[in-house]
Tab-separated table of C-alpha atoms and ligand atoms in Angstrom:
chain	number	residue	atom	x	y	z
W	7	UNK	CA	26.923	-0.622	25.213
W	8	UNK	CA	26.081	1.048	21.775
W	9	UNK	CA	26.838	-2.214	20.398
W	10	UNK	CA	24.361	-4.501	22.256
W	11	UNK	CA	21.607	-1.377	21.687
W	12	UNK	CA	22.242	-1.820	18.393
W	13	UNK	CA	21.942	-5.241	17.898
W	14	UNK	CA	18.430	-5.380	19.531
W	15	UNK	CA	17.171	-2.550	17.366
W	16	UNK	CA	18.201	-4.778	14.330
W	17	UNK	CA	17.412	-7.816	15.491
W	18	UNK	CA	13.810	-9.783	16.360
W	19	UNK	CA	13.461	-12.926	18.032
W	20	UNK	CA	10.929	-15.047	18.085
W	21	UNK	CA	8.731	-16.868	20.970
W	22	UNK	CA	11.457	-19.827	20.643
W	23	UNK	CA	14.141	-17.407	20.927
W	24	UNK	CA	15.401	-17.795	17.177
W	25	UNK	CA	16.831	-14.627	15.466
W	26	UNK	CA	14.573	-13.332	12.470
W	27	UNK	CA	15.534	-11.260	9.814
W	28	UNK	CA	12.330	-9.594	9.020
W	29	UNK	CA	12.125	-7.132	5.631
W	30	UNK	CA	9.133	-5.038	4.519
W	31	UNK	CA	8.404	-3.272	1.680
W	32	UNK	CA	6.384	-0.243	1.877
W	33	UNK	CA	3.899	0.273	-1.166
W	34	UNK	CA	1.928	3.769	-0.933
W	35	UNK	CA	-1.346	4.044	-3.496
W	36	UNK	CA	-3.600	6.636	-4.634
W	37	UNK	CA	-0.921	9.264	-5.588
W	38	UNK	CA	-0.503	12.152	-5.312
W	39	UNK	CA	-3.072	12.538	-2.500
W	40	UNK	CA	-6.077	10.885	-1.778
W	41	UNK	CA	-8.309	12.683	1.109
W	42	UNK	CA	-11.652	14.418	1.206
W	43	UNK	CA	-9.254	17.867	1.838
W	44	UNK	CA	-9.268	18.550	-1.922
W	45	UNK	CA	-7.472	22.171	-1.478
W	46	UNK	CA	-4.063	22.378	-3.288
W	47	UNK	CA	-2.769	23.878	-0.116
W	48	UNK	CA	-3.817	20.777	2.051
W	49	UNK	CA	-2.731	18.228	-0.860
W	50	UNK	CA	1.033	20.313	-0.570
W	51	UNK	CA	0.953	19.316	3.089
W	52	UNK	CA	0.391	15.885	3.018
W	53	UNK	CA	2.904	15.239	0.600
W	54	UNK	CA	5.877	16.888	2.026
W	55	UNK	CA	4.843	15.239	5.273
W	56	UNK	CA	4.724	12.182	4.366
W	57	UNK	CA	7.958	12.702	2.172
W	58	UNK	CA	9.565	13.961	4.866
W	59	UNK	CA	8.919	10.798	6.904
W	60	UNK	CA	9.998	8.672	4.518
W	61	UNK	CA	13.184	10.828	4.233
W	62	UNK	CA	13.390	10.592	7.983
W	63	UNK	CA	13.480	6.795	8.226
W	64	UNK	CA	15.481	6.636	5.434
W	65	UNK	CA	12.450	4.407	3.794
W	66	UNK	CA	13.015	3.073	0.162
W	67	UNK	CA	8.961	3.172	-0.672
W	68	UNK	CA	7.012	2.910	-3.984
W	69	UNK	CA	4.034	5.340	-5.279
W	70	UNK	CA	1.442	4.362	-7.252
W	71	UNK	CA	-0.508	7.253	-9.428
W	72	UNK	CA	-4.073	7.693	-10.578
W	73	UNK	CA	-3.330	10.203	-13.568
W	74	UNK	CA	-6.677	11.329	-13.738
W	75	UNK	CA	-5.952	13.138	-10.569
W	76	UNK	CA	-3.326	14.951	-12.739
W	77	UNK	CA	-5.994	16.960	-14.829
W	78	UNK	CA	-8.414	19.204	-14.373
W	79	UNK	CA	-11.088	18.581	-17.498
W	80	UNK	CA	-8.849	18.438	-20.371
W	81	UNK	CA	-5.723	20.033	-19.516
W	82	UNK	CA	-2.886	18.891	-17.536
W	83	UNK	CA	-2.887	20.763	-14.232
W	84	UNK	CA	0.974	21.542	-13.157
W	85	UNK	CA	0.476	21.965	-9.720
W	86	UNK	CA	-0.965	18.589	-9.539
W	87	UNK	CA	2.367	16.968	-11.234
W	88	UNK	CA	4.376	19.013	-9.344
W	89	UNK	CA	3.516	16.955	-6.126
W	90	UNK	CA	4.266	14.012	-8.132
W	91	UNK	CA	7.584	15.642	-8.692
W	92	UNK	CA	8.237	16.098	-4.974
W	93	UNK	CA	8.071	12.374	-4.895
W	94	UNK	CA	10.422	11.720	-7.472
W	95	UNK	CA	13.039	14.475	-6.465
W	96	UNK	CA	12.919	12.734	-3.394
W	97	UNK	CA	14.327	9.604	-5.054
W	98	UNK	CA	11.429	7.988	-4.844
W	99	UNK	CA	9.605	5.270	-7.386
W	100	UNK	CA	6.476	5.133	-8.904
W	101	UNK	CA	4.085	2.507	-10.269
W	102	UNK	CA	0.573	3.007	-12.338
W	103	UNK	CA	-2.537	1.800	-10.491
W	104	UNK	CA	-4.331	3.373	-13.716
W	105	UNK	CA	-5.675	6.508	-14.672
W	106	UNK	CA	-8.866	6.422	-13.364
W	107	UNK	CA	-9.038	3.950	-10.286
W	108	UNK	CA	-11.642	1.241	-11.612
W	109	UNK	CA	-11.784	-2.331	-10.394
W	110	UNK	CA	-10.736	-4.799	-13.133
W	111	UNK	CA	-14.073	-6.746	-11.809
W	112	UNK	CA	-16.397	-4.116	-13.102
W	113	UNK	CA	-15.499	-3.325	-16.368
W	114	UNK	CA	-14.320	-4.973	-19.455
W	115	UNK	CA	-10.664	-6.277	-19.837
W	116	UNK	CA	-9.928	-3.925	-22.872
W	117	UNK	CA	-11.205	-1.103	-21.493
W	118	UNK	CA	-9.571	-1.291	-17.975
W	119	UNK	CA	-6.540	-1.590	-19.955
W	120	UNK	CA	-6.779	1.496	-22.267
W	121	UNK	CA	-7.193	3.265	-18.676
W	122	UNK	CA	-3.810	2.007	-17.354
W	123	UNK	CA	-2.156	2.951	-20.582
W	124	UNK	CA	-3.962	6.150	-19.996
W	125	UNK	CA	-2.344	6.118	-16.799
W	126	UNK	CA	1.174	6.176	-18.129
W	127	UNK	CA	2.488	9.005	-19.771
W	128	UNK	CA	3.218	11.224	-17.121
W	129	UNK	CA	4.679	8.960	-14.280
W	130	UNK	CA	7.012	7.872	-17.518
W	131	UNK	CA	7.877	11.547	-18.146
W	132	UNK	CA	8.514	12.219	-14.190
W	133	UNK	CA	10.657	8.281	-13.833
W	134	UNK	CA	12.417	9.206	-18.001
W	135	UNK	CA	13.658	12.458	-16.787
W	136	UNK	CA	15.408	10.567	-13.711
W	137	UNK	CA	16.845	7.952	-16.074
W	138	UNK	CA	14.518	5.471	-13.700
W	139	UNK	CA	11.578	3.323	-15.819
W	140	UNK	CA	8.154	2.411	-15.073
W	141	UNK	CA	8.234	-1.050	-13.834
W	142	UNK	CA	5.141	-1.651	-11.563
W	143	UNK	CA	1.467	-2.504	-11.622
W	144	UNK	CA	-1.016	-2.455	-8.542
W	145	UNK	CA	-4.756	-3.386	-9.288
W	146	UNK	CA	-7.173	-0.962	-8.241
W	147	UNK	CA	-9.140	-2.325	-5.130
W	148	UNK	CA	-6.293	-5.266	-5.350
W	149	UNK	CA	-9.263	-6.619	-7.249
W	150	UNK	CA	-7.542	-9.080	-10.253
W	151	UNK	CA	-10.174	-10.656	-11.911
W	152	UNK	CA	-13.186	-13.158	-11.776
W	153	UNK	CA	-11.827	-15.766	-14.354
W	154	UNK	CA	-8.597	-17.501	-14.753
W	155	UNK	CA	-9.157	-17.184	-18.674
W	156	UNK	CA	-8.980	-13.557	-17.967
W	157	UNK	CA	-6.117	-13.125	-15.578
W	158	UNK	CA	-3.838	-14.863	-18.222
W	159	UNK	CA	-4.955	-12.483	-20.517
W	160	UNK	CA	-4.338	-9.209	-18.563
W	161	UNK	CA	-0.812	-11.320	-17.814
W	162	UNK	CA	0.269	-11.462	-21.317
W	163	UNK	CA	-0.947	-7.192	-21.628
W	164	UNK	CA	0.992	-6.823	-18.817
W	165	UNK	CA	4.504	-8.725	-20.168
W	166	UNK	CA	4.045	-6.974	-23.098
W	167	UNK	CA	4.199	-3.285	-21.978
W	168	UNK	CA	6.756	-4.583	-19.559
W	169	UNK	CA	5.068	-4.564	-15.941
W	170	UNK	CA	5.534	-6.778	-12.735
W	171	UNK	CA	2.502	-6.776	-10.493
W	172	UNK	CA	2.938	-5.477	-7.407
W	173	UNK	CA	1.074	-7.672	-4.781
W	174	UNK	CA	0.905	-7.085	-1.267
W	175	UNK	CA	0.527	-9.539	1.863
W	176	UNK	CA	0.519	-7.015	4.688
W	177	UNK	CA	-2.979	-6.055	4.072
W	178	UNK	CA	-4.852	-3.381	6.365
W	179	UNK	CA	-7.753	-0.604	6.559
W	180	UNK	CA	-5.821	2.729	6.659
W	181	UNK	CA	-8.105	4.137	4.283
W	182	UNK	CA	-11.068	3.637	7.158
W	183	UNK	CA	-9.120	5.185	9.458
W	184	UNK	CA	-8.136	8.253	7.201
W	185	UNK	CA	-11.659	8.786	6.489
W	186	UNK	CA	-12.497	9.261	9.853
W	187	UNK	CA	-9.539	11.405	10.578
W	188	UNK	CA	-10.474	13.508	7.752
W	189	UNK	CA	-13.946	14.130	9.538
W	190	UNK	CA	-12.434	14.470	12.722
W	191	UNK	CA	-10.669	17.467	11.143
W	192	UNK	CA	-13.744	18.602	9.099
W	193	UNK	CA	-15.881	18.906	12.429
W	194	UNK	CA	-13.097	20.840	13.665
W	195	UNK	CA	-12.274	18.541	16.508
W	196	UNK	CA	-8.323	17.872	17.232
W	197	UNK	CA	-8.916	15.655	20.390
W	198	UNK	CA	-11.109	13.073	18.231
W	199	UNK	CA	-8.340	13.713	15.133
W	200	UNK	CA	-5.993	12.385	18.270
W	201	UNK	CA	-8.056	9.710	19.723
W	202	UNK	CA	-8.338	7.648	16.247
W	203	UNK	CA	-4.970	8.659	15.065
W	204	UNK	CA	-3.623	6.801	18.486
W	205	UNK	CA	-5.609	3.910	17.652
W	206	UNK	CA	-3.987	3.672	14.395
W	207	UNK	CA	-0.424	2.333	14.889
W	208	UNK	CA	-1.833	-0.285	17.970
W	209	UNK	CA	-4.216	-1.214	14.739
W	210	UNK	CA	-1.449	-1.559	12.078
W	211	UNK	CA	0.898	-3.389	14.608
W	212	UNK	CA	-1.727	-6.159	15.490
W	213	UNK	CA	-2.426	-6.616	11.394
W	214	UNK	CA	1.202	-6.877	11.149
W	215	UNK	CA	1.422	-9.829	13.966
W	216	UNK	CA	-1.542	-11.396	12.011
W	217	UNK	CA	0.680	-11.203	9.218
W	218	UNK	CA	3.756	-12.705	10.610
W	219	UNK	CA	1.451	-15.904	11.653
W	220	UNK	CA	-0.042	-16.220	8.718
W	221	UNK	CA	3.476	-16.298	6.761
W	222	UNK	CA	4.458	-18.428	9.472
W	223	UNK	CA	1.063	-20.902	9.622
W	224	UNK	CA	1.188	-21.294	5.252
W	225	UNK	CA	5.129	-21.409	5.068
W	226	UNK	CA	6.462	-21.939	7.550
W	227	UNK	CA	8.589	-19.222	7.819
W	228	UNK	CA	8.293	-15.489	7.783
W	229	UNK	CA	8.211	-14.257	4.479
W	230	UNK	CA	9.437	-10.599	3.496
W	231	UNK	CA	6.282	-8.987	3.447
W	232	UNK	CA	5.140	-5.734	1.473
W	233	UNK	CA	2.612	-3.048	3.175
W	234	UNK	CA	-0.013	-1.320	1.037
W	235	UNK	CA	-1.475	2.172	2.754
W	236	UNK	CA	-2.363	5.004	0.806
W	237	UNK	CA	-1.086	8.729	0.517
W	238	UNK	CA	-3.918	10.134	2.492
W	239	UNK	CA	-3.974	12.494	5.889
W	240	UNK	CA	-3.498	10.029	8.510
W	241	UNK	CA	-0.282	8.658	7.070
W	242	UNK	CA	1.018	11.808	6.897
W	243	UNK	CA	1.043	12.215	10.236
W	244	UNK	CA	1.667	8.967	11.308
W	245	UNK	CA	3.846	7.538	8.586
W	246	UNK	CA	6.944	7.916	10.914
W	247	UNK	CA	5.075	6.228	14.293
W	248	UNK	CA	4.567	3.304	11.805
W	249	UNK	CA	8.026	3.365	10.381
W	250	UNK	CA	9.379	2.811	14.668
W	251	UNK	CA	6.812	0.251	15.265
W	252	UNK	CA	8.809	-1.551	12.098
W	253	UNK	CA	11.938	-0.820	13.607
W	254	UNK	CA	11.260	-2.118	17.054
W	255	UNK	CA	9.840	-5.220	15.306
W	256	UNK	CA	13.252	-6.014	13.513
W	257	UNK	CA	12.131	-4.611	10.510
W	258	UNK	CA	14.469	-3.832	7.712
W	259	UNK	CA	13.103	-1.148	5.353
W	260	UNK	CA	13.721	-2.458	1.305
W	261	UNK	CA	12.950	-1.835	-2.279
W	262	UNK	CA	9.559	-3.319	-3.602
W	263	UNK	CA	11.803	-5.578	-6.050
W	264	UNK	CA	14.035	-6.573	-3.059
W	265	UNK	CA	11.153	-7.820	-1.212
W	266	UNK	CA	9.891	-9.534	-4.430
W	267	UNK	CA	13.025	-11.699	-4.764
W	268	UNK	CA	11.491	-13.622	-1.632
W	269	UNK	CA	10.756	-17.169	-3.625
W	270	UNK	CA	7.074	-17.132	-1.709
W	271	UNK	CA	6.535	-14.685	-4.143
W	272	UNK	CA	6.569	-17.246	-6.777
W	273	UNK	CA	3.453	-18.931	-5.934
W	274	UNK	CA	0.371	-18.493	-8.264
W	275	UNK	CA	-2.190	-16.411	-8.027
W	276	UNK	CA	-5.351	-18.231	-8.223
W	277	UNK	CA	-8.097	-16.294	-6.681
W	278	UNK	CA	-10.919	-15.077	-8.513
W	279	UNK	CA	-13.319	-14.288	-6.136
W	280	UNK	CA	-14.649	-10.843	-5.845
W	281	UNK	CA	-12.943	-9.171	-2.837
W	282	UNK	CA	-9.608	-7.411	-2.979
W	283	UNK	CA	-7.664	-9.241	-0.559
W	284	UNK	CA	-3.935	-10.652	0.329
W	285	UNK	CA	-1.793	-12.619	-1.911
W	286	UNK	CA	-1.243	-14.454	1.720
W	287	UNK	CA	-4.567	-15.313	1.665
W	288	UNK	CA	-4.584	-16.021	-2.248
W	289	UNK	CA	-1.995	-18.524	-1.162
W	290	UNK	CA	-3.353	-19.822	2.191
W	291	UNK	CA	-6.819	-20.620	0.275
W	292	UNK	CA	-5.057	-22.449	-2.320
W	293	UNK	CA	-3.800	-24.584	-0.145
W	294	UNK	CA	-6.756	-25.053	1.757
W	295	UNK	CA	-9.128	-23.064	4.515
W	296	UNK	CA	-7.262	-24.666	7.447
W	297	UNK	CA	-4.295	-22.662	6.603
W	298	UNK	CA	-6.296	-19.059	6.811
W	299	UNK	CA	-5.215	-17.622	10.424
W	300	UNK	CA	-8.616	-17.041	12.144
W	301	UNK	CA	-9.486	-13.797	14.047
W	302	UNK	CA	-7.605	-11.371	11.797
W	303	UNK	CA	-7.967	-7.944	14.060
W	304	UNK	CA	-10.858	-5.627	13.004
W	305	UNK	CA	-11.265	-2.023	12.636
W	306	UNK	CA	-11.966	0.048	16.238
W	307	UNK	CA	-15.794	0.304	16.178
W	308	UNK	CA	-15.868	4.127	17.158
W	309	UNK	CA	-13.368	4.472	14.097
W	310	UNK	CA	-15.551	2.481	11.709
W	311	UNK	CA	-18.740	4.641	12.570
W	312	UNK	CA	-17.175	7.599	12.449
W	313	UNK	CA	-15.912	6.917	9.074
W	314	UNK	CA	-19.200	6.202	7.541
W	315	UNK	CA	-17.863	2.764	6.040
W	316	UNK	CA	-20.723	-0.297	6.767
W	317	UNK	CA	-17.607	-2.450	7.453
W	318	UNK	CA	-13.845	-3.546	6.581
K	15	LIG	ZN1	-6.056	2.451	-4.927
């Protein structure tokens, strides 16, 4: 009996009744914390929940720092790093998504990357003192450039100081939703904080499904796919409702660069339009509009006017 439970919990199978082996990596931005509940107390909390989650599910996930969040004017502020530190005592990676958070569309190529070398120097003190290196990039915004002349360029920066991008295909609006929840919690109100925090995972599940089909419209096949959310409140309170909904999918947990090896991963990136979007997409629109999945789900209206974001 303990067998044949355990075989379903690892195990998916599709409409034709084929077994899948789905993977997903999980990709967490805007370290340490990003929320409107700026107290050092709350920014503690956060972290060691969503640590402990990730502990909890046993979840090999990647963090990606904004240094500037590190410093208060000048000077390095130690209680700051030291929630970076909880990350990386908990075994955990980190990437640079630059010091200062700008979109590589909005500035000029030399200065966006002075800021990511900005960004550096203390994520590669945390990952040195681990014996661990700093391997990966994420773009701000997931924004990568408005020319191919440029993105070629920012490649060969990027080779140089030794970085992989990280893209993502399991795109999604958690920061909407953590938004609202942090307003929820500013007006005080716990059974709104509840109603948009259980409209979350239902949310993140249907993206995922829209996911799956699109992997399986473009190639075929489901690819291993890799989540982007960001360290912020909601996640740290739902971080481990997400991680079961993975689980009961047939989700295996991996590394970032496990879920790179995946050859889809190989395909160029040709976008250079101005929106931040998936590499799925990137991909799908290469090949041509017919192979973007329609109808991919939307944000819960209450949640997006509560939030104060126009739209998605
Ligand atoms: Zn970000």
């Amino acid at each position: 009996m303990r067998f044949a439970v355990l075989f379903i919990l690892l195990s998916a199978v599709t409409a034709s009744g084929q077994k899948v082996d789905r993977t997903i990596a999980v990709t967490i931005d805007d370290l340490p914390v990003v929320s409107t509940r700026r107290d050092l107390n709350n920014r503690i909390e956060i972290t060691k929940k969503l640590i402990g989650h990730i502990r909890k599910a046993k979840m090999p996930a990647i963090g990606f720092v904004n240094e500037n969040k590190l410093y208060s004017g000048d000077s390095r502020d130690e209680k700051q790093v030291d929630l970076l530190r909880m990350w990386v005592d908990a075994g955990l990676e980190l990437g640079n998504h630059t010091y200062s958070h700008r979109s590589l569309n909005a500035i000029q190529l030399a200065e966006y990357q002075a800021d990511l070398l900005k960004g550096e120097s203390v994520t590669r003190e945390l990952l040195g003192r681990k014996g661990a290196k700093l391997r990966f990039f994420r773009h701000p915004y997931l924004q990568t450039g408005r020319s191919m002349e440029l993105k070629s360029q920012f490649d060969a920066f990027l080779k140089r100081h030794g970085y992989i991008i990280a893209p993502i295909t399991y795109d999604n609006a958690d920061y909407i939703f953590s938004r609202a929840y942090d307003i929820a919690f500013d007006k005080g109100d716990p059974e709104l904080m509840k109603k948009v925090g259980e409209a979350y995972v239902p949310y993140m599940e249907a993206k995922l499904e829209y996911w799956e089909r699109q992997s399986m419209k473009l190639l075929g096949r489901e690819m291993s796919q890799t989540l982007l959310i960001h360290a912020n409140f909601i996640n740290s309170d739902y971080l481990d409702d997400l991680a079961a909904m993975f689980k009961r999918r047939g989700y295996k947990i991996v590394l970032l660069a496990e879920s790179l090896k995946d050859e889809a991963y190989q395909l160029p990136d040709t976008y250079i339009g101005p929106a931040g979007i998936s590499w799925l997409h990137r991909w799908a629109r290469d090949k041509g509009r017919e192979f973007v999945v329609p109808d991919e789900p939307e944000v819960p209206e209450f949640v997006l006017k509560l939030s104060g974001f126009e739209s998605e």
